[in-house]
Amino acid sequence: MLKTQLHKDFDTGNFKIGASVMKQFLWYFTDVFFFKSRVMPISSVLVFFLKLFGAKIGKQVRIKPGIHIKYPWKLEVGNYSWLADCYIDNLDEVKIGENCCISQQAILITGNHNYKSSAFDLLTAPITLEDGAWIGAAARVCPGVTLHSHAVLTLGSVATKNLMPYNIYQGNPAIKIKERTIKE
């Protein structure tokens, strides 16, 4: 039976950082001082820095202190969305639609390793949140998952597959528990 052989030359597949070494260096310190440290509680300043580093951010987006964004140049956020102190490990693109909410301590992960490969190769896939999607506190979204329009992933749940529109999902792995009805 073969064994894994972890070494620095594993296959990174389609992964590309997409920024110069200088941009990565500057983002590292900006992230540490303004985002992770929580010293900057003003959302518009955090949005300014994300845009400065290449994120596409819509109007009236709220970004809370303590958020972690691996590569802002691989992030797109639509109008009126709210991102709490979540963790976005975007080795691949993360697209967040309009009027979305990502709650406290939620995690979006776009990369994983190929457990079938002896070299433990890197696999990445984008995450998409369509308009009105909501990720509950401490919930997890796996690589390649789409939360379709107005889907809800409840507190602490894990989305391993796409979530259909106007449905509420719960558990690990998340399963549909009911339809989402929005009242005026």
Coordinates of C-alpha atoms in Angstrom, one line a residue:
M1 CA 0.0 0.0 0.0
L2 CA 1.4 3.4 -1.0
K3 CA 1.9 6.2 1.6
T4 CA 1.7 9.9 1.3
Q5 CA 5.0 11.7 0.8
L6 CA 4.7 15.4 1.9
H7 CA 7.3 17.6 0.3
K8 CA 7.6 21.1 -1.0
D9 CA 7.2 20.1 -4.7
F10 CA 3.5 18.9 -4.5
D11 CA 1.2 19.8 -7.4
T12 CA -0.7 23.1 -6.8
G13 CA -3.1 22.4 -9.7
N14 CA -4.8 25.6 -10.8
F15 CA -3.8 27.6 -7.8
K16 CA -2.1 30.9 -8.5
I17 CA -1.6 33.6 -5.9
G18 CA -2.4 36.3 -8.5
A19 CA -0.3 39.1 -6.9
S20 CA 3.3 40.3 -6.8
V21 CA 5.5 39.4 -3.8
M22 CA 5.4 43.1 -2.8
K23 CA 1.5 43.2 -2.9
Q24 CA 1.4 40.0 -0.8
F25 CA 3.9 41.6 1.7
L26 CA 1.9 44.8 2.0
W27 CA -1.4 42.9 2.4
Y28 CA 0.1 40.8 5.2
F29 CA 0.9 43.9 7.3
T30 CA -2.3 45.7 6.4
D31 CA -4.3 42.6 7.4
V32 CA -2.4 42.2 10.7
F33 CA -2.6 45.8 11.7
F34 CA -6.1 46.8 10.5
F35 CA -8.2 43.6 10.2
K36 CA -6.9 40.9 12.6
S37 CA -6.0 43.4 15.4
R38 CA -9.5 44.8 15.5
V39 CA -8.1 48.3 16.1
M40 CA -10.1 49.7 13.1
P41 CA -13.8 49.4 13.8
I42 CA -14.8 51.6 10.9
S43 CA -16.3 49.5 8.1
S44 CA -15.6 52.1 5.4
V45 CA -11.9 52.1 6.2
L46 CA -11.7 48.3 6.0
V47 CA -13.6 48.4 2.7
F48 CA -11.2 51.0 1.4
F49 CA -8.2 48.8 2.1
L50 CA -9.9 45.7 0.5
K51 CA -10.5 47.7 -2.6
L52 CA -7.0 49.1 -2.6
F53 CA -5.8 45.5 -2.7
G54 CA -8.1 44.5 -5.6
A55 CA -11.3 43.3 -4.0
K56 CA -14.5 44.2 -5.9
I57 CA -16.8 45.7 -3.2
G58 CA -20.3 47.0 -3.9
K59 CA -22.0 50.0 -2.1
Q60 CA -22.9 50.0 1.6
V61 CA -21.1 46.8 2.4
R62 CA -20.4 46.3 6.1
I63 CA -17.1 44.7 7.1
K64 CA -16.6 44.0 10.8
P65 CA -13.2 44.0 12.6
G66 CA -11.5 40.7 13.1
I67 CA -12.3 39.4 9.6
H68 CA -9.7 37.2 7.9
I69 CA -9.4 37.4 4.1
K70 CA -6.5 35.5 2.6
Y71 CA -6.3 37.2 -0.8
P72 CA -8.5 40.3 -1.2
W73 CA -7.8 40.3 -5.0
K74 CA -9.8 37.1 -5.2
L75 CA -12.9 38.5 -3.4
E76 CA -16.1 40.0 -4.9
V77 CA -18.9 41.4 -2.6
G78 CA -22.2 42.7 -3.9
N79 CA -24.1 45.7 -2.6
Y80 CA -25.5 45.8 1.0
S81 CA -23.8 42.6 2.2
W82 CA -22.5 42.2 5.7
L83 CA -19.4 40.2 6.7
A84 CA -18.8 39.7 10.4
D85 CA -15.5 38.4 11.9
C86 CA -15.5 35.5 9.6
Y87 CA -12.6 33.6 8.0
I88 CA -12.3 33.6 4.2
D89 CA -9.5 31.4 3.0
N90 CA -9.9 32.2 -0.7
L91 CA -7.2 30.3 -2.5
D92 CA -9.7 30.5 -5.3
E93 CA -12.4 33.1 -6.1
V94 CA -15.1 33.9 -3.6
K95 CA -18.1 35.7 -5.0
I96 CA -20.7 37.1 -2.6
G97 CA -23.9 38.5 -4.0
E98 CA -26.1 41.4 -2.9
N99 CA -27.8 41.4 0.5
C100 CA -25.8 38.5 1.8
C101 CA -24.8 37.9 5.4
I102 CA -21.8 36.0 6.7
S103 CA -22.1 35.7 10.4
Q104 CA -19.5 35.5 13.2
Q105 CA -16.8 32.9 13.0
A106 CA -18.2 31.4 9.8
I107 CA -15.5 29.8 7.6
L108 CA -15.3 29.7 3.8
I109 CA -12.6 27.4 2.5
T110 CA -11.7 27.2 -1.2
G111 CA -8.8 24.7 -1.0
N112 CA -8.2 21.2 0.2
H113 CA -5.8 18.4 -0.5
N114 CA -6.2 15.3 -2.7
Y115 CA -6.2 12.4 -0.2
K116 CA -5.9 10.0 -3.1
S117 CA -2.6 11.4 -4.3
S118 CA 0.7 10.3 -2.6
A119 CA 1.9 13.8 -3.0
F120 CA -1.2 15.3 -1.2
D121 CA -1.7 17.7 -4.1
L122 CA -3.6 20.9 -3.6
L123 CA -7.2 21.2 -5.0
T124 CA -9.1 24.5 -5.2
A125 CA -12.6 25.5 -6.2
P126 CA -14.5 28.7 -6.0
I127 CA -17.3 29.5 -3.6
T128 CA -20.4 31.5 -4.7
L129 CA -23.1 33.1 -2.5
E130 CA -25.9 34.2 -4.6
D131 CA -28.1 37.2 -3.6
G132 CA -29.7 37.0 -0.2
A133 CA -27.7 34.0 1.0
W134 CA -27.0 33.8 4.7
I135 CA -24.2 31.8 6.4
G136 CA -24.9 31.4 10.1
A137 CA -22.4 31.8 12.9
A138 CA -19.7 29.2 13.0
A139 CA -20.9 27.5 9.9
R140 CA -18.5 26.1 7.3
V141 CA -18.6 26.3 3.5
C142 CA -16.4 23.8 1.6
P143 CA -14.6 24.3 -1.8
G144 CA -16.8 24.5 -4.9
V145 CA -20.1 25.1 -3.0
T146 CA -22.7 27.5 -4.2
L147 CA -25.4 28.9 -1.9
H148 CA -28.1 29.7 -4.4
S149 CA -30.5 32.7 -4.0
H150 CA -31.6 33.2 -0.4
A151 CA -30.4 29.9 0.9
V152 CA -29.6 29.7 4.6
L153 CA -26.8 27.6 6.2
T154 CA -27.7 27.5 10.0
L155 CA -25.4 28.0 13.0
G156 CA -22.5 25.5 13.1
S157 CA -23.6 23.6 9.9
V158 CA -21.3 22.4 7.1
A159 CA -22.1 22.9 3.5
T160 CA -20.4 20.2 1.4
K161 CA -22.7 20.4 -1.6
N162 CA -24.7 23.2 -3.3
L163 CA -27.6 24.7 -1.3
M164 CA -30.8 25.2 -3.4
P165 CA -32.6 28.6 -3.5
Y166 CA -35.0 29.6 -0.6
N167 CA -34.2 26.6 1.5
I168 CA -32.7 26.3 5.0
Y169 CA -30.0 23.8 5.7
Q170 CA -28.7 22.4 8.9
G171 CA -26.2 19.8 10.2
N172 CA -22.9 18.2 9.2
P173 CA -23.2 17.6 6.3
A174 CA -26.0 20.1 5.9
I175 CA -29.3 18.8 4.8
K176 CA -32.5 20.7 3.9
I177 CA -34.7 21.1 6.9
K178 CA -37.4 23.5 5.5
E179 CA -38.1 26.2 3.0
R180 CA -37.3 29.8 3.6
T181 CA -40.3 32.1 3.6
I182 CA -39.6 35.8 3.6
K183 CA -42.3 38.1 5.0
E184 CA -42.6 41.8 4.6

